[in-house]
């Protein structure tokens, strides 16, 4: 019996009690949640539904819990239902009922844990969005891992997710980038506000080669203003291509690559400003045009058009949000770096000015990620071989591989600074979380292969009533996966999947030490062996499903 099936059983018993006149409950029943009790001595599952409904039923919580307990105990598959404390209900399943979960998992396969809690929602998820002026730094790598994992989790729970990358290619940073390329090409020092690192010289040389191959003039022979435009044209495209290639290698692909410049070229910025003007949300002061953002929770009003007639950067943000909503996004989730924390107030105010909701679960939601610090041999890793001033995603992948990099970046909450010990992440020990989880999956594959060699086959029998306590412990861990996936989606916290997988791996390793799938040399194959193979394979499926949500491989051998 799965937690969902138990919830449905409790609901059906409450509905029956109402129909029979045993109790009266006004209104619809809430979603009934069952959870694993902190101590397994209290049973397999617990619910506080009696405490939730007692007031509406006009009875004491314990009395309602006693009524429900008596009805549940008369149900097949329930061994006991005991009332505890002010009205908690602790439920113990029969071994057969608990063991049926293995069959459910293997029947559903890759769909086990999938739900429709977010069905009908279109979520535009924007992450990374690094300027096309250099390789993705380690902070961007964290967003690439977390953002892609969150997209997978949201899709797994029924949402239609649009992965989006926003290129900030309108503004001074592109000027600084192209002037840096020009300086390197002509053998000069990079300007103080420019970009350093070997990659600048590499791209400058590639631009020169492109011009040579296409018959264009060598930009080094052109006046600086003309040469800089050549380096801007080709350099940004080359950098853009490198970023895409790096993200693809990191298993973080996007559905939409949106260029900021397009907002200005298309007139979307002007249209957005006019819409706010028509709604009466703008005012003029000091020759500038302002948004009344303080009316919507911001700490101060914001300039939209500066006194010199130039649009402020915020104007592009307004147009971009409207564009996302116009493309059908019900929720626009922005994943931004730690330096954008002060940005939340103005963005939420802007969304509210359009009549939308902002904050968790709203039309606009902003997640702020903290920094990543790399450590090797107890010392901070600060410099990149290629970028010079920062550590890049490529540096991390080169050091530990894609699987370890992604898993390590996802497993911590993004609102905390992450200190990543490269020595630990590279190690093949149980102290390394990614190795611990992947090894659990590989072990399930080894057990299954060994079982086959000893004549233990699932199709020869499934007798869940023969299961014992160690089996129940592992089954309880497997049953939690659907709820974990739903929580990760609702809270925008894919790290919950990683931490769950570590707990599941621990439960599996413990089970492996206590429960035999293959018979000893002097034993015959029994139904218990066969049924435990079902449990082993169910664990393999859930580990694989969870790792897939994180974009991490589930190896068969290690």
Coordinates of C-alpha atoms in Angstrom, one line a residue:
X1 CA 0.0 0.0 0.0
X2 CA 1.4 3.4 -1.0
X3 CA 1.0 6.5 1.1
X4 CA -1.4 7.8 -1.6
X5 CA -3.5 4.6 -1.3
X6 CA -3.5 4.9 2.5
X7 CA -4.7 8.5 2.2
X8 CA -7.4 7.5 -0.1
X9 CA -8.4 4.7 2.3
X10 CA -8.7 7.2 5.2
X11 CA -10.7 9.6 3.1
X12 CA -13.1 6.8 2.1
X13 CA -13.6 5.7 5.7
X14 CA -14.4 9.3 6.7
X15 CA -16.8 9.7 3.8
X16 CA -18.5 6.4 4.8
X17 CA -18.8 7.5 8.4
X18 CA -20.5 10.7 7.3
X19 CA -22.8 8.8 5.0
X20 CA -23.8 6.4 7.8
X21 CA -24.5 9.3 10.2
X22 CA -21.7 8.3 12.6
X23 CA -20.2 11.9 12.3
X24 CA -21.0 15.1 10.6
X25 CA -18.3 17.1 8.8
X26 CA -19.2 20.3 7.1
X27 CA -17.6 21.0 3.7
X28 CA -15.2 19.0 1.7
X29 CA -12.5 16.8 3.2
X30 CA -8.9 18.3 3.1
X31 CA -6.1 16.5 1.4
X32 CA -5.2 13.8 3.9
X33 CA -1.4 13.6 4.5
X34 CA 0.3 10.6 6.0
X35 CA 3.9 10.7 7.2
X36 CA 6.5 8.4 8.6
X37 CA 6.5 8.7 12.4
X38 CA 9.8 9.8 13.9
X39 CA 10.0 6.5 15.8
X40 CA 9.1 3.3 13.8
X41 CA 8.0 1.8 17.1
X42 CA 4.9 4.0 16.6
X43 CA 3.9 2.3 13.3
X44 CA 4.5 2.6 9.6
X45 CA 2.5 5.8 9.0
X46 CA 0.9 8.6 11.0
X47 CA -1.8 11.3 10.3
X48 CA -3.2 14.2 12.1
X49 CA -6.4 14.3 10.1
X50 CA -8.6 13.9 13.3
X51 CA -7.0 17.1 14.7
X52 CA -7.7 18.9 11.4
X53 CA -11.3 17.9 11.3
X54 CA -12.4 17.7 14.9
X55 CA -13.7 21.3 15.1
X56 CA -15.7 21.0 11.9
X57 CA -17.1 17.6 13.2
X58 CA -18.0 19.1 16.6
X59 CA -16.1 16.4 18.5
X60 CA -12.8 16.1 20.4
X61 CA -9.8 15.1 18.2
X62 CA -9.2 11.9 20.2
X63 CA -12.8 10.8 19.8
X64 CA -12.7 11.3 16.1
X65 CA -9.3 9.5 15.9
X66 CA -10.8 6.6 17.9
X67 CA -13.7 6.3 15.5
X68 CA -11.4 6.4 12.5
X69 CA -9.0 3.9 14.1
X70 CA -11.8 1.3 14.7
X71 CA -12.9 1.5 11.1
X72 CA -9.3 1.3 9.7
X73 CA -8.5 -1.8 11.8
X74 CA -11.4 -3.6 10.2
X75 CA -9.8 -2.9 6.8
X76 CA -7.7 -5.5 5.0
X77 CA -4.1 -4.6 5.1
X78 CA -4.2 -2.7 8.3
X79 CA -2.7 -4.5 11.3
X80 CA -3.4 -1.7 13.9
X81 CA -4.4 1.9 14.2
X82 CA -3.6 3.5 17.5
X83 CA -4.5 6.9 18.9
X84 CA -1.6 8.9 20.4
X85 CA -1.3 12.3 22.1
X86 CA -4.1 14.9 21.4
X87 CA -5.4 12.9 18.4
X88 CA -2.6 11.6 16.2
X89 CA -3.3 8.3 14.5
X90 CA -0.5 5.8 14.1
X91 CA -1.1 3.1 11.5
X92 CA 0.7 -0.2 11.1
X93 CA 0.4 -2.1 7.8
X94 CA 0.5 -5.8 7.3
X95 CA 3.7 -7.1 5.7
X96 CA 1.7 -8.1 2.6
X97 CA 0.2 -4.6 2.3
X98 CA 3.5 -2.9 2.8
X99 CA 5.3 -5.2 0.4
X100 CA 2.8 -4.4 -2.4
X101 CA 4.7 -1.2 -2.8
X102 CA 7.5 -3.0 -4.6
X103 CA 5.1 -4.2 -7.2
X104 CA 3.7 -0.7 -7.6
X105 CA 7.1 0.8 -8.1
X106 CA 8.2 -1.7 -10.7
X107 CA 4.9 -1.5 -12.5
X108 CA 5.2 2.3 -12.8
X109 CA 8.9 2.2 -13.5
X110 CA 10.3 5.6 -14.5
X111 CA 6.9 7.1 -13.7
X112 CA 7.0 6.1 -10.0
X113 CA 6.8 9.4 -8.1
X114 CA 5.4 11.3 -11.0
X115 CA 2.3 13.4 -10.2
X116 CA -0.1 16.0 -11.6
X117 CA 0.0 18.5 -8.8
X118 CA 1.3 21.2 -11.2
X119 CA -0.7 20.1 -14.2
X120 CA -2.0 22.9 -16.2
X121 CA 0.7 25.4 -15.1
X122 CA 3.2 26.8 -17.5
X123 CA 6.4 27.8 -15.6
X124 CA 9.0 30.0 -17.3
X125 CA 12.2 29.2 -15.4
X126 CA 15.1 31.6 -16.1
X127 CA 18.5 30.7 -14.7
X128 CA 22.2 31.2 -15.4
X129 CA 21.7 34.2 -17.7
X130 CA 25.4 35.1 -17.6
X131 CA 26.6 38.0 -19.7
X132 CA 28.1 36.8 -23.0
X133 CA 31.4 38.2 -22.0
X134 CA 33.2 35.2 -20.6
X135 CA 33.0 31.5 -19.5
X136 CA 30.4 30.6 -16.9
X137 CA 31.8 31.0 -13.5
X138 CA 31.3 28.6 -10.6
X139 CA 28.2 30.6 -9.3
X140 CA 26.6 30.2 -12.7
X141 CA 27.4 26.5 -12.7
X142 CA 25.5 26.2 -9.4
X143 CA 22.4 27.8 -11.1
X144 CA 22.9 25.5 -14.1
X145 CA 22.7 22.5 -11.9
X146 CA 20.0 23.7 -9.6
X147 CA 17.9 25.3 -12.4
X148 CA 18.0 22.3 -14.6
X149 CA 17.1 20.0 -11.6
X150 CA 14.2 22.2 -10.6
X151 CA 12.9 22.2 -14.2
X152 CA 13.0 18.4 -14.1
X153 CA 11.2 18.3 -10.8
X154 CA 8.5 20.7 -11.9
X155 CA 8.0 18.7 -15.1
X156 CA 7.9 15.5 -13.0
X157 CA 5.0 17.0 -11.1
X158 CA 3.0 17.9 -14.1
X159 CA 4.1 21.5 -15.0
X160 CA 4.9 22.6 -18.5
X161 CA 8.4 24.1 -18.0
X162 CA 10.1 26.6 -20.4
X163 CA 13.8 26.7 -19.6
X164 CA 15.1 30.2 -20.5
X165 CA 18.4 31.9 -20.8
X166 CA 18.6 35.7 -20.9
X167 CA 21.5 37.2 -22.7
X168 CA 22.4 40.7 -21.4
X169 CA 23.7 41.8 -24.8
X170 CA 22.5 45.4 -24.6
X171 CA 24.7 47.7 -22.6
X172 CA 28.2 48.6 -21.5
X173 CA 29.4 45.1 -20.8
X174 CA 29.5 44.2 -24.5
X175 CA 31.5 47.4 -25.2
X176 CA 34.0 46.4 -22.5
X177 CA 34.1 42.8 -24.0
X178 CA 34.8 44.0 -27.5
X179 CA 37.3 46.6 -26.5
X180 CA 39.2 43.8 -24.6
X181 CA 39.3 41.7 -27.7
X182 CA 40.5 44.6 -29.7
X183 CA 43.3 45.4 -27.2
X184 CA 44.5 41.8 -27.1
X185 CA 44.4 41.5 -30.9
X186 CA 46.6 44.7 -31.2
X187 CA 49.0 43.7 -28.5
X188 CA 47.8 46.3 -26.0
X189 CA 46.9 46.1 -22.3
X190 CA 43.3 45.3 -21.6
X191 CA 41.4 48.4 -20.4
X192 CA 40.9 48.7 -16.7
X193 CA 37.2 48.0 -17.1
X194 CA 37.8 45.2 -19.5
X195 CA 38.0 41.4 -19.2
X196 CA 41.2 39.4 -18.7
X197 CA 42.1 35.8 -19.0
X198 CA 43.4 33.5 -21.8
X199 CA 39.9 33.2 -23.3
X200 CA 40.0 36.8 -24.5
X201 CA 43.1 36.2 -26.5
X202 CA 41.7 32.9 -27.8
X203 CA 38.5 34.5 -29.0
X204 CA 40.4 37.5 -30.5
X205 CA 42.5 35.1 -32.6
X206 CA 39.4 33.2 -33.7
X207 CA 37.7 36.4 -34.8
X208 CA 40.8 37.2 -36.9
X209 CA 40.7 33.7 -38.4
X210 CA 37.0 34.1 -39.3
X211 CA 37.7 37.4 -41.1
X212 CA 40.5 35.8 -43.0
X213 CA 38.4 32.8 -44.1
X214 CA 35.5 35.0 -45.1
X215 CA 37.5 37.5 -47.0
X216 CA 36.8 40.3 -44.5
X217 CA 39.5 42.8 -43.7
X218 CA 41.9 41.9 -40.9
X219 CA 40.4 43.9 -38.0
X220 CA 43.9 44.7 -36.8
X221 CA 44.3 46.9 -39.8
X222 CA 41.2 48.9 -39.3
X223 CA 40.7 52.0 -37.2
X224 CA 39.8 51.2 -33.6
X225 CA 36.1 52.1 -33.9
X226 CA 35.6 49.9 -36.9
X227 CA 37.7 47.1 -35.6
X228 CA 35.8 47.1 -32.3
X229 CA 32.5 46.6 -34.2
X230 CA 34.0 43.6 -36.0
X231 CA 35.1 42.1 -32.6
X232 CA 31.7 42.8 -31.2
X233 CA 29.9 41.1 -34.1
X234 CA 32.0 38.0 -34.1
X235 CA 33.2 37.9 -30.6
X236 CA 29.8 37.9 -28.9
X237 CA 28.6 35.1 -31.2
X238 CA 31.7 33.0 -30.5
X239 CA 31.3 33.5 -26.7
X240 CA 27.6 32.8 -27.0
X241 CA 28.4 29.5 -28.8
X242 CA 31.0 28.5 -26.1
X243 CA 28.5 29.1 -23.3
X244 CA 25.9 27.0 -25.1
X245 CA 28.4 24.2 -25.6
X246 CA 29.5 24.3 -22.0
X247 CA 25.9 24.2 -20.7
X248 CA 25.1 21.3 -23.0
X249 CA 28.1 19.3 -21.8
X250 CA 26.8 20.0 -18.3
X251 CA 23.4 18.5 -19.2
X252 CA 21.7 21.9 -18.9
X253 CA 20.0 22.8 -22.2
X254 CA 17.5 25.6 -22.7
X255 CA 14.3 25.9 -24.7
X256 CA 14.7 29.7 -25.2
X257 CA 17.7 31.9 -25.6
X258 CA 16.4 35.4 -25.3
X259 CA 18.4 38.4 -26.3
X260 CA 18.0 41.6 -24.3
X261 CA 18.7 43.6 -27.5
X262 CA 15.6 42.2 -29.1
X263 CA 13.4 44.0 -26.5
X264 CA 14.8 47.3 -27.7
X265 CA 14.8 46.5 -31.4
X266 CA 11.2 45.2 -31.4
X267 CA 9.8 48.2 -29.5
X268 CA 8.7 46.0 -26.6
X269 CA 10.3 48.4 -24.1
X270 CA 8.4 51.4 -25.4
X271 CA 5.2 49.3 -25.4
X272 CA 5.7 48.2 -21.8
X273 CA 6.2 51.8 -20.7
X274 CA 3.1 52.9 -22.5
X275 CA 1.1 50.2 -20.9
X276 CA 2.1 51.4 -17.4
X277 CA 1.4 55.0 -18.4
X278 CA -2.1 54.1 -19.5
X279 CA -2.7 52.3 -16.2
X280 CA -1.6 55.5 -14.3
X281 CA 1.4 53.9 -12.7
X282 CA 4.0 56.4 -14.0
X283 CA 4.8 60.0 -13.0
X284 CA 7.3 62.6 -14.1
X285 CA 9.8 64.3 -11.8
X286 CA 13.0 66.1 -12.4
X287 CA 12.7 65.5 -16.1
X288 CA 12.6 61.7 -15.6
X289 CA 9.8 59.2 -15.8
X290 CA 9.2 57.1 -12.7
X291 CA 7.2 54.0 -11.7
X292 CA 5.1 54.4 -8.6
X293 CA 6.7 51.2 -7.2
X294 CA 6.3 52.3 -3.6
X295 CA 2.5 51.8 -4.1
X296 CA 3.3 48.1 -4.6
X297 CA 5.7 47.4 -1.7
X298 CA 9.1 48.8 -3.0
X299 CA 11.2 50.9 -0.7
X300 CA 11.4 53.7 -3.3
X301 CA 10.0 54.7 -6.7
X302 CA 12.1 53.7 -9.7
X303 CA 13.3 55.6 -12.8
X304 CA 12.1 54.2 -16.1
X305 CA 13.3 56.9 -18.4
X306 CA 16.2 59.0 -17.2
X307 CA 16.3 62.8 -17.5
X308 CA 18.6 62.5 -20.6
X309 CA 15.9 60.5 -22.4
X310 CA 17.7 57.2 -22.1
X311 CA 15.8 54.2 -20.8
X312 CA 16.9 52.8 -17.5
X313 CA 18.0 49.2 -17.2
X314 CA 14.8 48.5 -15.3
X315 CA 12.7 49.3 -18.3
X316 CA 14.1 46.3 -20.0
X317 CA 13.2 44.1 -17.0
X318 CA 9.6 45.4 -17.3
X319 CA 9.4 44.6 -21.0
X320 CA 11.0 41.2 -20.5
X321 CA 8.4 40.2 -17.8
X322 CA 5.5 41.2 -20.0
X323 CA 7.0 39.3 -22.9
X324 CA 7.2 36.1 -20.8
X325 CA 3.6 36.5 -19.6
X326 CA 2.6 37.2 -23.2
X327 CA 4.2 33.9 -24.3
X328 CA 1.9 32.0 -21.9
X329 CA 3.8 31.8 -18.7
X330 CA 1.6 31.5 -15.6
X331 CA 4.6 31.7 -13.3
X332 CA 7.9 33.4 -14.1
X333 CA 10.6 32.1 -11.8
X334 CA 13.9 34.0 -11.9
X335 CA 17.0 32.5 -10.4
X336 CA 19.4 35.3 -9.6
X337 CA 22.8 35.6 -8.0
X338 CA 23.6 36.8 -4.5
X339 CA 24.3 40.4 -5.8
X340 CA 20.7 40.7 -6.9
X341 CA 19.1 40.5 -3.5
X342 CA 18.2 44.2 -3.5
X343 CA 16.5 43.6 -6.8
X344 CA 13.5 41.7 -5.4
X345 CA 11.5 44.7 -4.2
X346 CA 11.4 46.6 -7.5
X347 CA 10.7 43.4 -9.5
X348 CA 7.8 42.3 -7.3
X349 CA 6.4 45.9 -7.3
X350 CA 6.6 45.9 -11.1
X351 CA 4.6 42.6 -11.4
X352 CA 2.0 44.0 -8.9
X353 CA 1.7 47.2 -10.9
X354 CA 0.5 45.0 -13.8
X355 CA -2.1 43.4 -11.5
X356 CA -0.1 40.2 -11.0
X357 CA 0.9 38.4 -7.9
X358 CA 4.5 38.2 -6.7
X359 CA 6.3 35.9 -4.2
X360 CA 6.2 32.2 -3.6
X361 CA 3.7 30.6 -5.9
X362 CA 2.9 33.9 -7.6
X363 CA 3.1 35.1 -11.2
X364 CA 6.6 36.3 -10.4
X365 CA 8.9 34.5 -8.1
X366 CA 12.6 35.3 -7.5
X367 CA 15.1 32.8 -6.0
X368 CA 18.5 34.1 -4.8
X369 CA 21.5 31.9 -4.8
X370 CA 24.5 32.3 -2.6
X371 CA 28.2 31.9 -3.5
X372 CA 30.2 28.8 -4.1
X373 CA 33.7 28.4 -2.6
X374 CA 36.0 25.7 -3.9
X375 CA 38.6 24.2 -1.5
X376 CA 41.4 21.7 -2.3
X377 CA 43.8 20.4 0.3
X378 CA 42.4 22.9 2.8
X379 CA 43.1 25.9 0.6
X380 CA 40.7 28.0 -1.4
X381 CA 40.8 27.6 -5.2
X382 CA 40.4 31.1 -6.7
X383 CA 42.0 31.3 -10.1
X384 CA 41.0 29.7 -13.4
X385 CA 43.5 28.4 -16.0
X386 CA 41.5 30.0 -18.7
X387 CA 39.5 32.8 -17.2
X388 CA 42.2 34.1 -15.0
X389 CA 40.2 35.9 -12.3
X390 CA 37.4 33.4 -11.5
X391 CA 36.9 29.6 -11.3
X392 CA 34.7 28.4 -14.1
X393 CA 32.2 25.6 -14.7
X394 CA 34.7 23.9 -17.0
X395 CA 37.3 24.0 -14.2
X396 CA 35.0 22.2 -11.9
X397 CA 33.9 19.6 -14.5
X398 CA 37.5 19.0 -15.4
X399 CA 38.4 18.4 -11.7
X400 CA 35.5 16.1 -10.7
X401 CA 33.3 15.2 -13.7
X402 CA 29.7 16.2 -14.6
X403 CA 28.0 13.8 -12.2
X404 CA 29.9 14.8 -9.1
X405 CA 29.8 18.5 -10.1
X406 CA 26.0 18.6 -10.6
X407 CA 25.2 16.5 -7.5
X408 CA 27.5 18.5 -5.3
X409 CA 26.0 21.9 -6.5
X410 CA 22.4 20.7 -6.1
X411 CA 22.5 19.0 -2.7
X412 CA 22.7 22.2 -0.6
X413 CA 20.0 24.8 -0.3
X414 CA 20.7 27.7 -2.6
X415 CA 20.2 30.3 0.1
X416 CA 23.4 29.1 1.9
X417 CA 27.0 29.6 0.8
X418 CA 28.4 26.4 -0.5
X419 CA 31.9 25.3 0.3
X420 CA 32.9 22.5 -2.0
X421 CA 35.8 20.3 -0.9
X422 CA 37.2 18.9 -4.2
X423 CA 39.2 16.2 -2.4
X424 CA 36.0 14.9 -0.9
X425 CA 34.0 15.1 -4.1
X426 CA 36.7 13.2 -6.0
X427 CA 36.9 10.4 -3.4
X428 CA 35.4 7.0 -3.7
X429 CA 34.3 6.6 -0.1
X430 CA 30.9 6.6 1.7
X431 CA 31.7 10.1 2.9
X432 CA 31.3 11.4 -0.6
X433 CA 27.5 11.8 -1.1
X434 CA 27.4 11.3 -4.8
X435 CA 29.6 8.2 -4.7
X436 CA 27.4 6.9 -1.8
X437 CA 24.2 7.2 -3.8
X438 CA 25.6 6.0 -7.1
X439 CA 27.2 3.1 -5.4
X440 CA 23.9 2.1 -3.9
X441 CA 22.4 2.0 -7.4
X442 CA 25.3 0.0 -8.7
X443 CA 25.0 -2.4 -5.8
X444 CA 21.3 -3.0 -6.7
X445 CA 22.4 -4.0 -10.2
X446 CA 25.0 -6.3 -8.8
X447 CA 22.6 -8.0 -6.5
X448 CA 20.1 -8.5 -9.3
X449 CA 22.8 -10.0 -11.5
X450 CA 24.0 -12.3 -8.7
X451 CA 20.4 -13.3 -8.0
X452 CA 19.9 -14.3 -11.7
X453 CA 23.0 -16.5 -11.5
X454 CA 21.6 -18.3 -8.5
X455 CA 18.2 -18.9 -10.0
X456 CA 16.3 -16.2 -8.1
X457 CA 13.8 -14.7 -10.5
X458 CA 11.0 -12.2 -9.8
X459 CA 8.6 -13.8 -12.2
X460 CA 8.7 -17.1 -10.1
X461 CA 6.9 -15.6 -7.2
X462 CA 6.0 -12.6 -5.1
X463 CA 5.0 -13.3 -1.5
X464 CA 5.0 -10.0 0.4
X465 CA 3.4 -11.5 3.5
X466 CA 6.8 -13.3 4.1
X467 CA 8.7 -10.1 4.5
X468 CA 10.4 -9.1 7.7
X469 CA 11.3 -5.9 9.6
X470 CA 14.4 -5.0 7.6
X471 CA 12.3 -5.2 4.4
X472 CA 9.7 -2.9 6.0
X473 CA 12.3 -0.3 6.8
X474 CA 13.5 -0.1 3.2
X475 CA 9.9 -0.1 1.8
X476 CA 9.1 2.8 4.1
X477 CA 12.0 4.8 2.6
X478 CA 10.9 3.9 -0.9
X479 CA 7.3 5.1 -0.2
X480 CA 8.5 8.6 0.6
X481 CA 9.8 9.4 -2.9
X482 CA 6.5 10.8 -4.5
X483 CA 6.0 13.2 -1.5
X484 CA 9.7 14.3 -1.7
X485 CA 9.4 15.1 -5.4
X486 CA 6.2 17.1 -4.8
X487 CA 7.8 19.0 -1.9
X488 CA 10.9 19.8 -4.0
X489 CA 8.6 21.3 -6.7
X490 CA 6.4 23.2 -4.3
X491 CA 9.3 24.7 -2.3
X492 CA 11.6 25.1 -5.3
X493 CA 14.2 23.0 -3.5
X494 CA 15.6 20.2 -5.6
X495 CA 18.2 19.7 -2.8
X496 CA 15.5 17.8 -1.0
X497 CA 15.7 15.0 -3.7
X498 CA 19.5 14.7 -3.1
X499 CA 19.2 14.5 0.6
X500 CA 16.4 11.9 0.3
X501 CA 18.5 9.8 -2.0
X502 CA 21.3 9.8 0.6
X503 CA 18.8 8.6 3.2
X504 CA 17.5 6.0 0.8
X505 CA 21.0 4.8 -0.1
X506 CA 21.7 4.5 3.7
X507 CA 18.5 2.4 4.1
X508 CA 19.4 0.2 1.2
X509 CA 23.0 -0.4 2.4
X510 CA 21.6 -1.3 5.8
X511 CA 19.0 -3.6 4.2
X512 CA 21.7 -5.2 2.1
X513 CA 23.6 -6.2 5.3
X514 CA 20.5 -7.8 6.9
X515 CA 18.4 -9.3 4.2
X516 CA 19.6 -12.0 1.7
X517 CA 18.3 -12.0 -1.9
X518 CA 20.3 -15.1 -2.8
X519 CA 20.3 -18.3 -0.8
X520 CA 23.3 -19.6 1.1
X521 CA 25.1 -22.6 -0.4
X522 CA 23.0 -25.0 1.7
X523 CA 19.7 -23.3 1.0
X524 CA 17.0 -23.6 -1.6
X525 CA 15.5 -20.6 -3.3
X526 CA 12.4 -19.5 -1.5
X527 CA 9.6 -17.0 -2.0
X528 CA 11.3 -14.7 0.5
X529 CA 14.4 -14.6 -1.7
X530 CA 12.2 -13.8 -4.8
X531 CA 10.2 -11.2 -3.0
X532 CA 13.4 -9.5 -1.7
X533 CA 14.6 -9.3 -5.3
X534 CA 11.4 -7.3 -6.0
X535 CA 12.4 -5.0 -3.2
X536 CA 16.0 -4.7 -4.5
X537 CA 14.8 -3.9 -8.0
X538 CA 12.3 -1.4 -6.6
X539 CA 15.2 0.4 -4.8
X540 CA 17.1 0.5 -8.0
X541 CA 14.2 2.1 -9.8
X542 CA 13.7 4.8 -7.2
X543 CA 17.4 5.6 -7.0
X544 CA 17.4 5.9 -10.8
X545 CA 14.3 8.1 -10.8
X546 CA 15.8 10.4 -8.2
X547 CA 19.2 10.7 -9.8
X548 CA 17.5 11.5 -13.1
X549 CA 15.7 14.4 -11.5
X550 CA 19.1 15.8 -10.6
X551 CA 20.5 15.1 -14.1
X552 CA 23.0 12.6 -12.6
X553 CA 23.8 9.2 -14.1
X554 CA 22.7 6.0 -12.4
X555 CA 25.7 3.7 -13.1
X556 CA 25.3 -0.1 -13.1
X557 CA 29.0 -0.7 -12.1
X558 CA 31.5 1.3 -10.1

